[in-house]
Amino acid sequence: MSTKQLARELGLLRQRSKSSNGSKSLLSNQIFPFLIVIDFESTCWREKKNSTQEIIEFPAVLLNTSTGEIQSEFHTYVQPQEHPVLSEFCTELTGITQSQVEAGIPLHICLSRFSRWLQKLQLEMGVVFPNGPQRSSAPSPSQKPCAFVTWSDWDLGVCLQYECKRKQLHKPDVLNSWIDLRSTYRLFYDRKPKGLNGALQDLGIQFSGREHSGLDDSRNTAQLAARIMRDGCVMKITRSLEKTAKKQIRTRKSRRASQSRSAPPLHPSKDLHPLHLVCPA
């Protein structure tokens, strides 16, 4: 097999005219001038597969899609409260120690500080979110649409979503929609990635830092997103909890209406006749 054929199979020739200008602006067709990449780390155990997980590291990095550079970062360790003592397996996997989470903050305070960081970005850079309070059908020139990016739907669709429900915490509405970069990668290159590191390696990018460090994973995911955009991919929202909830409501209403139409009518001589009433003795 020739080098060109191999490259074509790997998806490396896709949008070659765009990717060959890697140093130029990535923004030409992008919907979002900014992306915020999130990659949580949570409590985990070698054996307890069904135990509830809690966030212990909350990182976020702001990627400028015009330059491919990270412009701002948010990072904190979070105190687990349901299972306050980390397992040895968790520390080995993530590198996060018991002393780091004990010096961290509860999730509700973390979310409050994260919201303040987002507000700072809104004031200083004009970022707006698809489902945020500033959303509009046509953003003004001073507004810079921004979307969240994760590697899979787990971070925002499972981990944070269910922890906030269990603990009855308010979750910022802006975190209800995001771009699943794993799904985007698979659709764009027409191949299934072997994890984040595998996806980077497929594109000739060296993973920087420590795997399963939330902050390092976020930075590397941002670099992967930048590369995918250079290859010509336009980033689009892949998941919205609000749309999912509305669809579920419509489905339930449709099911109830269908059941109502199919229910047998009351028989006047049996269901309503007074002689069929049982009177107490």
PDB file of C-alpha atoms in Angstrom:
ATOM      1  CA  MET A   1       0.000   0.000   0.000  1.00  0.00           C
ATOM      2  CA  SER A   2       1.346   3.421  -0.937  1.00  0.00           C
ATOM      3  CA  THR A   3       1.880   6.193   1.604  1.00  0.00           C
ATOM      4  CA  LYS A   4      -0.873   8.200  -0.075  1.00  0.00           C
ATOM      5  CA  GLN A   5      -3.344   5.312   0.131  1.00  0.00           C
ATOM      6  CA  LEU A   6      -2.494   4.741   3.794  1.00  0.00           C
ATOM      7  CA  ALA A   7      -2.932   8.426   4.578  1.00  0.00           C
ATOM      8  CA  ARG A   8      -6.275   8.443   2.810  1.00  0.00           C
ATOM      9  CA  GLU A   9      -7.446   5.472   4.875  1.00  0.00           C
ATOM     10  CA  LEU A  10      -6.354   7.221   8.049  1.00  0.00           C
ATOM     11  CA  GLY A  11      -8.251  10.334   7.067  1.00  0.00           C
ATOM     12  CA  LEU A  12      -5.095  12.426   6.939  1.00  0.00           C
ATOM     13  CA  LEU A  13      -5.782  13.770   3.453  1.00  0.00           C
ATOM     14  CA  ARG A  14      -9.237  15.069   4.307  1.00  0.00           C
ATOM     15  CA  GLN A  15      -9.479  18.795   3.671  1.00  0.00           C
ATOM     16  CA  ARG A  16      -5.771  18.854   2.807  1.00  0.00           C
ATOM     17  CA  SER A  17      -6.003  22.335   1.351  1.00  0.00           C
ATOM     18  CA  LYS A  18      -7.108  23.640   4.734  1.00  0.00           C
ATOM     19  CA  SER A  19      -4.877  21.548   6.989  1.00  0.00           C
ATOM     20  CA  SER A  20      -1.767  22.398   4.982  1.00  0.00           C
ATOM     21  CA  ASN A  21      -2.113  25.955   6.233  1.00  0.00           C
ATOM     22  CA  GLY A  22      -1.922  24.824   9.849  1.00  0.00           C
ATOM     23  CA  SER A  23      -0.481  28.104  11.076  1.00  0.00           C
ATOM     24  CA  LYS A  24      -3.317  30.130   9.587  1.00  0.00           C
ATOM     25  CA  SER A  25      -6.641  30.959  11.191  1.00  0.00           C
ATOM     26  CA  LEU A  26      -8.882  28.034  12.098  1.00  0.00           C
ATOM     27  CA  LEU A  27     -11.921  30.298  12.252  1.00  0.00           C
ATOM     28  CA  SER A  28     -12.868  30.496   8.577  1.00  0.00           C
ATOM     29  CA  ASN A  29     -16.001  28.355   8.926  1.00  0.00           C
ATOM     30  CA  GLN A  30     -16.268  27.918  12.695  1.00  0.00           C
ATOM     31  CA  ILE A  31     -19.534  28.658  14.480  1.00  0.00           C
ATOM     32  CA  PHE A  32     -17.796  29.187  17.811  1.00  0.00           C
ATOM     33  CA  PRO A  33     -14.858  31.616  18.195  1.00  0.00           C
ATOM     34  CA  PHE A  34     -14.203  30.014  21.596  1.00  0.00           C
ATOM     35  CA  LEU A  35     -14.473  26.513  23.032  1.00  0.00           C
ATOM     36  CA  ILE A  36     -14.237  25.524  26.701  1.00  0.00           C
ATOM     37  CA  VAL A  37     -12.838  22.027  27.163  1.00  0.00           C
ATOM     38  CA  ILE A  38     -13.750  20.121  30.337  1.00  0.00           C
ATOM     39  CA  ASP A  39     -12.453  16.774  31.591  1.00  0.00           C
ATOM     40  CA  PHE A  40     -13.491  15.772  35.127  1.00  0.00           C
ATOM     41  CA  GLU A  41     -11.755  13.230  37.318  1.00  0.00           C
ATOM     42  CA  SER A  42     -13.941  11.392  39.812  1.00  0.00           C
ATOM     43  CA  THR A  43     -13.815   8.912  42.660  1.00  0.00           C
ATOM     44  CA  CYS A  44     -13.348   5.361  41.414  1.00  0.00           C
ATOM     45  CA  TRP A  45     -12.581   1.855  42.638  1.00  0.00           C
ATOM     46  CA  ARG A  46     -11.006  -1.200  41.140  1.00  0.00           C
ATOM     47  CA  GLU A  47     -14.019  -3.396  41.895  1.00  0.00           C
ATOM     48  CA  LYS A  48     -16.986  -1.133  42.773  1.00  0.00           C
ATOM     49  CA  LYS A  49     -18.376  -0.610  39.290  1.00  0.00           C
ATOM     50  CA  ASN A  50     -21.825   0.495  40.456  1.00  0.00           C
ATOM     51  CA  SER A  51     -20.772   2.954  43.155  1.00  0.00           C
ATOM     52  CA  THR A  52     -21.796   6.569  42.690  1.00  0.00           C
ATOM     53  CA  GLN A  53     -18.926   8.734  41.521  1.00  0.00           C
ATOM     54  CA  GLU A  54     -18.087  12.240  42.712  1.00  0.00           C
ATOM     55  CA  ILE A  55     -16.019  14.855  40.934  1.00  0.00           C
ATOM     56  CA  ILE A  56     -12.610  15.337  42.569  1.00  0.00           C
ATOM     57  CA  GLU A  57     -10.935  17.482  39.902  1.00  0.00           C
ATOM     58  CA  PHE A  58     -12.738  20.207  37.957  1.00  0.00           C
ATOM     59  CA  PRO A  59     -10.625  21.663  35.107  1.00  0.00           C
ATOM     60  CA  ALA A  60     -11.624  23.842  32.154  1.00  0.00           C
ATOM     61  CA  VAL A  61      -9.533  25.473  29.431  1.00  0.00           C
ATOM     62  CA  LEU A  62     -10.613  28.210  27.022  1.00  0.00           C
ATOM     63  CA  LEU A  63      -9.524  27.531  23.435  1.00  0.00           C
ATOM     64  CA  ASN A  64      -9.403  30.343  20.878  1.00  0.00           C
ATOM     65  CA  THR A  65     -10.490  28.672  17.633  1.00  0.00           C
ATOM     66  CA  SER A  66      -8.909  31.453  15.582  1.00  0.00           C
ATOM     67  CA  THR A  67      -5.403  30.792  16.882  1.00  0.00           C
ATOM     68  CA  GLY A  68      -5.634  27.291  18.349  1.00  0.00           C
ATOM     69  CA  GLU A  69      -4.194  28.648  21.592  1.00  0.00           C
ATOM     70  CA  ILE A  70      -5.436  28.223  25.163  1.00  0.00           C
ATOM     71  CA  GLN A  71      -6.238  31.672  26.547  1.00  0.00           C
ATOM     72  CA  SER A  72      -7.534  30.968  30.040  1.00  0.00           C
ATOM     73  CA  GLU A  73      -7.834  28.119  32.519  1.00  0.00           C
ATOM     74  CA  PHE A  74      -9.953  27.180  35.527  1.00  0.00           C
ATOM     75  CA  HIS A  75      -8.862  24.437  37.901  1.00  0.00           C
ATOM     76  CA  THR A  76      -9.674  23.217  41.388  1.00  0.00           C
ATOM     77  CA  TYR A  77      -9.756  20.010  43.371  1.00  0.00           C
ATOM     78  CA  VAL A  78     -13.124  19.042  44.834  1.00  0.00           C
ATOM     79  CA  GLN A  79     -13.919  17.391  48.166  1.00  0.00           C
ATOM     80  CA  PRO A  80     -15.891  14.146  47.784  1.00  0.00           C
ATOM     81  CA  GLN A  81     -18.560  13.893  50.484  1.00  0.00           C
ATOM     82  CA  GLU A  82     -20.318  10.587  49.826  1.00  0.00           C
ATOM     83  CA  HIS A  83     -17.004   8.700  49.770  1.00  0.00           C
ATOM     84  CA  PRO A  84     -14.525  11.141  51.347  1.00  0.00           C
ATOM     85  CA  VAL A  85     -11.576   8.721  51.394  1.00  0.00           C
ATOM     86  CA  LEU A  86     -10.016   8.056  47.988  1.00  0.00           C
ATOM     87  CA  SER A  87      -9.285   4.480  47.030  1.00  0.00           C
ATOM     88  CA  GLU A  88      -5.707   3.463  46.363  1.00  0.00           C
ATOM     89  CA  PHE A  89      -6.782   2.627  42.816  1.00  0.00           C
ATOM     90  CA  CYS A  90      -8.156   6.159  42.328  1.00  0.00           C
ATOM     91  CA  THR A  91      -4.901   7.778  43.424  1.00  0.00           C
ATOM     92  CA  GLU A  92      -2.874   5.443  41.210  1.00  0.00           C
ATOM     93  CA  LEU A  93      -5.072   6.181  38.196  1.00  0.00           C
ATOM     94  CA  THR A  94      -5.472   9.948  38.542  1.00  0.00           C
ATOM     95  CA  GLY A  95      -2.431  10.943  40.581  1.00  0.00           C
ATOM     96  CA  ILE A  96      -4.767  12.845  42.918  1.00  0.00           C
ATOM     97  CA  THR A  97      -3.916  12.423  46.601  1.00  0.00           C
ATOM     98  CA  GLN A  98      -6.064  12.433  49.717  1.00  0.00           C
ATOM     99  CA  SER A  99      -4.438  15.655  50.907  1.00  0.00           C
ATOM    100  CA  GLN A 100      -5.294  17.397  47.618  1.00  0.00           C
ATOM    101  CA  VAL A 101      -9.015  16.638  47.852  1.00  0.00           C
ATOM    102  CA  GLU A 102      -9.086  17.489  51.564  1.00  0.00           C
ATOM    103  CA  ALA A 103      -7.606  20.880  50.659  1.00  0.00           C
ATOM    104  CA  GLY A 104     -10.185  21.244  47.898  1.00  0.00           C
ATOM    105  CA  ILE A 105     -13.691  22.713  48.012  1.00  0.00           C
ATOM    106  CA  PRO A 106     -17.208  21.203  48.005  1.00  0.00           C
ATOM    107  CA  LEU A 107     -18.851  20.881  44.602  1.00  0.00           C
ATOM    108  CA  HIS A 108     -21.416  23.636  45.200  1.00  0.00           C
ATOM    109  CA  ILE A 109     -18.639  26.144  45.930  1.00  0.00           C
ATOM    110  CA  CYS A 110     -16.710  24.873  42.916  1.00  0.00           C
ATOM    111  CA  LEU A 111     -19.720  25.492  40.657  1.00  0.00           C
ATOM    112  CA  SER A 112     -20.096  28.988  42.091  1.00  0.00           C
ATOM    113  CA  ARG A 113     -16.446  29.813  41.397  1.00  0.00           C
ATOM    114  CA  PHE A 114     -16.708  28.284  37.936  1.00  0.00           C
ATOM    115  CA  SER A 115     -19.713  30.503  37.202  1.00  0.00           C
ATOM    116  CA  ARG A 116     -17.700  33.548  38.270  1.00  0.00           C
ATOM    117  CA  TRP A 117     -14.900  32.495  35.917  1.00  0.00           C
ATOM    118  CA  LEU A 118     -17.430  32.270  33.082  1.00  0.00           C
ATOM    119  CA  GLN A 119     -18.786  35.709  33.976  1.00  0.00           C
ATOM    120  CA  LYS A 120     -15.256  37.101  33.820  1.00  0.00           C
ATOM    121  CA  LEU A 121     -14.847  35.632  30.331  1.00  0.00           C
ATOM    122  CA  GLN A 122     -18.141  37.181  29.309  1.00  0.00           C
ATOM    123  CA  LEU A 123     -17.079  40.610  30.526  1.00  0.00           C
ATOM    124  CA  GLU A 124     -13.509  40.529  29.221  1.00  0.00           C
ATOM    125  CA  MET A 125     -13.968  38.603  25.964  1.00  0.00           C
ATOM    126  CA  GLY A 126     -17.669  38.857  25.192  1.00  0.00           C
ATOM    127  CA  VAL A 127     -18.280  35.096  25.180  1.00  0.00           C
ATOM    128  CA  VAL A 128     -21.908  33.955  25.053  1.00  0.00           C
ATOM    129  CA  PHE A 129     -23.330  30.449  25.271  1.00  0.00           C
ATOM    130  CA  PRO A 130     -26.006  28.729  23.125  1.00  0.00           C
ATOM    131  CA  ASN A 131     -28.332  28.223  26.106  1.00  0.00           C
ATOM    132  CA  GLY A 132     -27.116  31.047  28.328  1.00  0.00           C
ATOM    133  CA  PRO A 133     -29.013  34.178  29.430  1.00  0.00           C
ATOM    134  CA  GLN A 134     -27.343  36.264  26.693  1.00  0.00           C
ATOM    135  CA  ARG A 135     -28.334  33.939  23.867  1.00  0.00           C
ATOM    136  CA  SER A 136     -29.959  35.458  20.818  1.00  0.00           C
ATOM    137  CA  SER A 137     -30.727  34.355  17.287  1.00  0.00           C
ATOM    138  CA  ALA A 138     -28.059  36.673  15.898  1.00  0.00           C
ATOM    139  CA  PRO A 139     -25.152  37.560  18.240  1.00  0.00           C
ATOM    140  CA  SER A 140     -23.864  41.104  17.985  1.00  0.00           C
ATOM    141  CA  PRO A 141     -20.334  41.696  16.641  1.00  0.00           C
ATOM    142  CA  SER A 142     -19.101  42.125  20.217  1.00  0.00           C
ATOM    143  CA  GLN A 143     -20.502  38.738  21.275  1.00  0.00           C
ATOM    144  CA  LYS A 144     -18.373  35.639  20.769  1.00  0.00           C
ATOM    145  CA  PRO A 145     -20.364  32.363  20.783  1.00  0.00           C
ATOM    146  CA  CYS A 146     -18.739  29.695  22.924  1.00  0.00           C
ATOM    147  CA  ALA A 147     -19.490  25.991  23.401  1.00  0.00           C
ATOM    148  CA  PHE A 148     -18.296  23.350  25.839  1.00  0.00           C
ATOM    149  CA  VAL A 149     -16.285  20.374  24.617  1.00  0.00           C
ATOM    150  CA  THR A 150     -15.822  17.006  26.310  1.00  0.00           C
ATOM    151  CA  TRP A 151     -14.330  13.670  25.314  1.00  0.00           C
ATOM    152  CA  SER A 152     -17.588  11.616  25.326  1.00  0.00           C
ATOM    153  CA  ASP A 153     -20.894  12.550  26.975  1.00  0.00           C
ATOM    154  CA  TRP A 154     -19.877  11.210  30.399  1.00  0.00           C
ATOM    155  CA  ASP A 155     -18.551  14.410  32.001  1.00  0.00           C
ATOM    156  CA  LEU A 156     -21.628  16.618  31.550  1.00  0.00           C
ATOM    157  CA  GLY A 157     -24.286  14.062  30.640  1.00  0.00           C
ATOM    158  CA  VAL A 158     -23.618  11.596  33.449  1.00  0.00           C
ATOM    159  CA  CYS A 159     -21.059  12.585  36.087  1.00  0.00           C
ATOM    160  CA  LEU A 160     -22.014  16.194  36.830  1.00  0.00           C
ATOM    161  CA  GLN A 161     -25.683  15.731  35.932  1.00  0.00           C
ATOM    162  CA  TYR A 162     -26.348  12.932  38.412  1.00  0.00           C
ATOM    163  CA  GLU A 163     -24.130  14.250  41.179  1.00  0.00           C
ATOM    164  CA  CYS A 164     -26.020  17.548  41.137  1.00  0.00           C
ATOM    165  CA  LYS A 165     -29.331  15.666  41.210  1.00  0.00           C
ATOM    166  CA  ARG A 166     -28.261  13.489  44.142  1.00  0.00           C
ATOM    167  CA  LYS A 167     -26.971  16.446  46.134  1.00  0.00           C
ATOM    168  CA  GLN A 168     -29.757  18.808  45.000  1.00  0.00           C
ATOM    169  CA  LEU A 169     -27.272  21.350  43.662  1.00  0.00           C
ATOM    170  CA  HIS A 170     -27.991  24.019  41.084  1.00  0.00           C
ATOM    171  CA  LYS A 171     -26.054  23.369  37.909  1.00  0.00           C
ATOM    172  CA  PRO A 172     -25.382  26.299  35.528  1.00  0.00           C
ATOM    173  CA  ASP A 173     -27.752  26.047  32.555  1.00  0.00           C
ATOM    174  CA  VAL A 174     -24.882  26.671  30.146  1.00  0.00           C
ATOM    175  CA  LEU A 175     -23.606  23.173  30.978  1.00  0.00           C
ATOM    176  CA  ASN A 176     -26.694  21.553  29.444  1.00  0.00           C
ATOM    177  CA  SER A 177     -25.250  21.378  25.924  1.00  0.00           C
ATOM    178  CA  TRP A 178     -21.838  20.463  24.577  1.00  0.00           C
ATOM    179  CA  ILE A 179     -19.738  19.020  21.761  1.00  0.00           C
ATOM    180  CA  ASP A 180     -18.714  15.390  22.187  1.00  0.00           C
ATOM    181  CA  LEU A 181     -15.277  15.436  20.557  1.00  0.00           C
ATOM    182  CA  ARG A 182     -15.019  11.643  20.516  1.00  0.00           C
ATOM    183  CA  SER A 183     -18.194  11.415  18.441  1.00  0.00           C
ATOM    184  CA  THR A 184     -17.068  14.336  16.271  1.00  0.00           C
ATOM    185  CA  TYR A 185     -13.704  12.649  15.662  1.00  0.00           C
ATOM    186  CA  ARG A 186     -15.358   9.364  14.719  1.00  0.00           C
ATOM    187  CA  LEU A 187     -17.749  10.981  12.242  1.00  0.00           C
ATOM    188  CA  PHE A 188     -15.174  13.299  10.669  1.00  0.00           C
ATOM    189  CA  TYR A 189     -12.370  10.772  10.167  1.00  0.00           C
ATOM    190  CA  ASP A 190     -14.710   7.790   9.749  1.00  0.00           C
ATOM    191  CA  ARG A 191     -12.870   5.685  12.312  1.00  0.00           C
ATOM    192  CA  LYS A 192     -13.263   4.829  15.984  1.00  0.00           C
ATOM    193  CA  PRO A 193     -10.582   6.393  18.198  1.00  0.00           C
ATOM    194  CA  LYS A 194      -8.738   4.253  20.742  1.00  0.00           C
ATOM    195  CA  GLY A 195      -9.118   6.691  23.603  1.00  0.00           C
ATOM    196  CA  LEU A 196      -7.928  10.284  23.757  1.00  0.00           C
ATOM    197  CA  ASN A 197      -4.258   9.351  23.552  1.00  0.00           C
ATOM    198  CA  GLY A 198      -4.955   7.021  20.640  1.00  0.00           C
ATOM    199  CA  ALA A 199      -6.788   9.778  18.770  1.00  0.00           C
ATOM    200  CA  LEU A 200      -3.840  12.112  19.284  1.00  0.00           C
ATOM    201  CA  GLN A 201      -1.362   9.486  18.125  1.00  0.00           C
ATOM    202  CA  ASP A 202      -3.407   8.812  14.988  1.00  0.00           C
ATOM    203  CA  LEU A 203      -2.883  12.460  14.058  1.00  0.00           C
ATOM    204  CA  GLY A 204       0.779  12.518  14.976  1.00  0.00           C
ATOM    205  CA  ILE A 205       0.305  14.503  18.203  1.00  0.00           C
ATOM    206  CA  GLN A 206       2.243  13.580  21.342  1.00  0.00           C
ATOM    207  CA  PHE A 207       0.227  13.537  24.579  1.00  0.00           C
ATOM    208  CA  SER A 208       1.635  16.188  26.899  1.00  0.00           C
ATOM    209  CA  GLY A 209       1.590  15.654  30.669  1.00  0.00           C
ATOM    210  CA  ARG A 210       0.001  12.864  32.681  1.00  0.00           C
ATOM    211  CA  GLU A 211      -2.923  10.787  31.421  1.00  0.00           C
ATOM    212  CA  HIS A 212      -5.976  10.951  33.715  1.00  0.00           C
ATOM    213  CA  SER A 213      -4.881  14.283  35.106  1.00  0.00           C
ATOM    214  CA  GLY A 214      -8.012  16.319  34.461  1.00  0.00           C
ATOM    215  CA  LEU A 215      -6.122  19.484  33.565  1.00  0.00           C
ATOM    216  CA  ASP A 216      -3.648  17.689  31.292  1.00  0.00           C
ATOM    217  CA  ASP A 217      -6.482  15.767  29.619  1.00  0.00           C
ATOM    218  CA  SER A 218      -8.343  19.048  29.040  1.00  0.00           C
ATOM    219  CA  ARG A 219      -5.294  20.694  27.486  1.00  0.00           C
ATOM    220  CA  ASN A 220      -4.657  17.728  25.215  1.00  0.00           C
ATOM    221  CA  THR A 221      -8.316  17.545  24.213  1.00  0.00           C
ATOM    222  CA  ALA A 222      -8.110  21.235  23.294  1.00  0.00           C
ATOM    223  CA  GLN A 223      -5.080  20.544  21.097  1.00  0.00           C
ATOM    224  CA  LEU A 224      -6.931  17.672  19.451  1.00  0.00           C
ATOM    225  CA  ALA A 225      -9.923  19.940  18.778  1.00  0.00           C
ATOM    226  CA  ALA A 226      -7.606  22.520  17.214  1.00  0.00           C
ATOM    227  CA  ARG A 227      -6.112  19.886  14.925  1.00  0.00           C
ATOM    228  CA  ILE A 228      -9.527  18.579  13.861  1.00  0.00           C
ATOM    229  CA  MET A 229     -10.581  22.125  12.981  1.00  0.00           C
ATOM    230  CA  ARG A 230      -7.384  22.618  10.986  1.00  0.00           C
ATOM    231  CA  ASP A 231      -8.333  19.528   9.015  1.00  0.00           C
ATOM    232  CA  GLY A 232     -11.593  21.242   8.069  1.00  0.00           C
ATOM    233  CA  CYS A 233     -14.112  20.044  10.667  1.00  0.00           C
ATOM    234  CA  VAL A 234     -16.722  22.583  11.788  1.00  0.00           C
ATOM    235  CA  MET A 235     -17.508  22.128  15.473  1.00  0.00           C
ATOM    236  CA  LYS A 236     -21.218  21.755  16.231  1.00  0.00           C
ATOM    237  CA  ILE A 237     -23.242  20.966  19.345  1.00  0.00           C
ATOM    238  CA  THR A 238     -23.800  17.206  19.529  1.00  0.00           C
ATOM    239  CA  ARG A 239     -25.825  16.894  22.742  1.00  0.00           C
ATOM    240  CA  SER A 240     -28.409  19.059  24.518  1.00  0.00           C
ATOM    241  CA  LEU A 241     -30.082  17.971  27.750  1.00  0.00           C
ATOM    242  CA  GLU A 242     -32.805  20.572  27.214  1.00  0.00           C
ATOM    243  CA  LYS A 243     -33.724  19.125  23.818  1.00  0.00           C
ATOM    244  CA  THR A 244     -33.597  15.613  25.243  1.00  0.00           C
ATOM    245  CA  ALA A 245     -35.948  16.601  28.083  1.00  0.00           C
ATOM    246  CA  LYS A 246     -38.403  18.251  25.671  1.00  0.00           C
ATOM    247  CA  LYS A 247     -38.357  15.173  23.446  1.00  0.00           C
ATOM    248  CA  GLN A 248     -39.065  12.928  26.436  1.00  0.00           C
ATOM    249  CA  ILE A 249     -42.012  15.128  27.460  1.00  0.00           C
ATOM    250  CA  ARG A 250     -43.452  14.969  23.932  1.00  0.00           C
ATOM    251  CA  THR A 251     -43.003  11.191  23.905  1.00  0.00           C
ATOM    252  CA  ARG A 252     -44.795  10.789  27.247  1.00  0.00           C
ATOM    253  CA  LYS A 253     -47.674  13.012  26.103  1.00  0.00           C
ATOM    254  CA  SER A 254     -47.975  11.078  22.856  1.00  0.00           C
ATOM    255  CA  ARG A 255     -47.948   7.765  24.734  1.00  0.00           C
ATOM    256  CA  ARG A 256     -50.659   8.935  27.149  1.00  0.00           C
ATOM    257  CA  ALA A 257     -52.797  10.186  24.274  1.00  0.00           C
ATOM    258  CA  SER A 258     -52.387   6.867  22.472  1.00  0.00           C
ATOM    259  CA  GLN A 259     -53.318   4.911  25.596  1.00  0.00           C
ATOM    260  CA  SER A 260     -56.358   7.123  26.123  1.00  0.00           C
ATOM    261  CA  ARG A 261     -57.582   6.498  22.574  1.00  0.00           C
ATOM    262  CA  SER A 262     -57.061   2.737  22.855  1.00  0.00           C
ATOM    263  CA  ALA A 263     -58.726   2.344  26.298  1.00  0.00           C
ATOM    264  CA  PRO A 264     -62.048   0.394  26.114  1.00  0.00           C
ATOM    265  CA  PRO A 265     -65.183   2.516  26.706  1.00  0.00           C
ATOM    266  CA  LEU A 266     -67.213   2.077  29.869  1.00  0.00           C
ATOM    267  CA  HIS A 267     -70.145  -0.341  29.423  1.00  0.00           C
ATOM    268  CA  PRO A 268     -73.257   1.481  30.612  1.00  0.00           C
ATOM    269  CA  SER A 269     -75.053  -1.671  31.773  1.00  0.00           C
ATOM    270  CA  LYS A 270     -72.108  -3.007  33.789  1.00  0.00           C
ATOM    271  CA  ASP A 271     -69.811  -0.159  34.718  1.00  0.00           C
ATOM    272  CA  LEU A 272     -72.370   2.470  35.638  1.00  0.00           C
ATOM    273  CA  HIS A 273     -75.567   0.603  36.561  1.00  0.00           C
ATOM    274  CA  PRO A 274     -76.467   1.207  40.236  1.00  0.00           C
ATOM    275  CA  LEU A 275     -77.363  -2.460  40.764  1.00  0.00           C
ATOM    276  CA  HIS A 276     -73.696  -3.325  40.390  1.00  0.00           C
ATOM    277  CA  LEU A 277     -72.690  -1.133  43.304  1.00  0.00           C
ATOM    278  CA  VAL A 278     -71.770  -3.080  46.417  1.00  0.00           C
ATOM    279  CA  CYS A 279     -73.352  -1.517  49.501  1.00  0.00           C
ATOM    280  CA  PRO A 280     -71.865  -2.005  52.939  1.00  0.00           C
ATOM    281  CA  ALA A 281     -73.809  -4.253  55.273  1.00  0.00           C
TER     282      ALA A 281
END
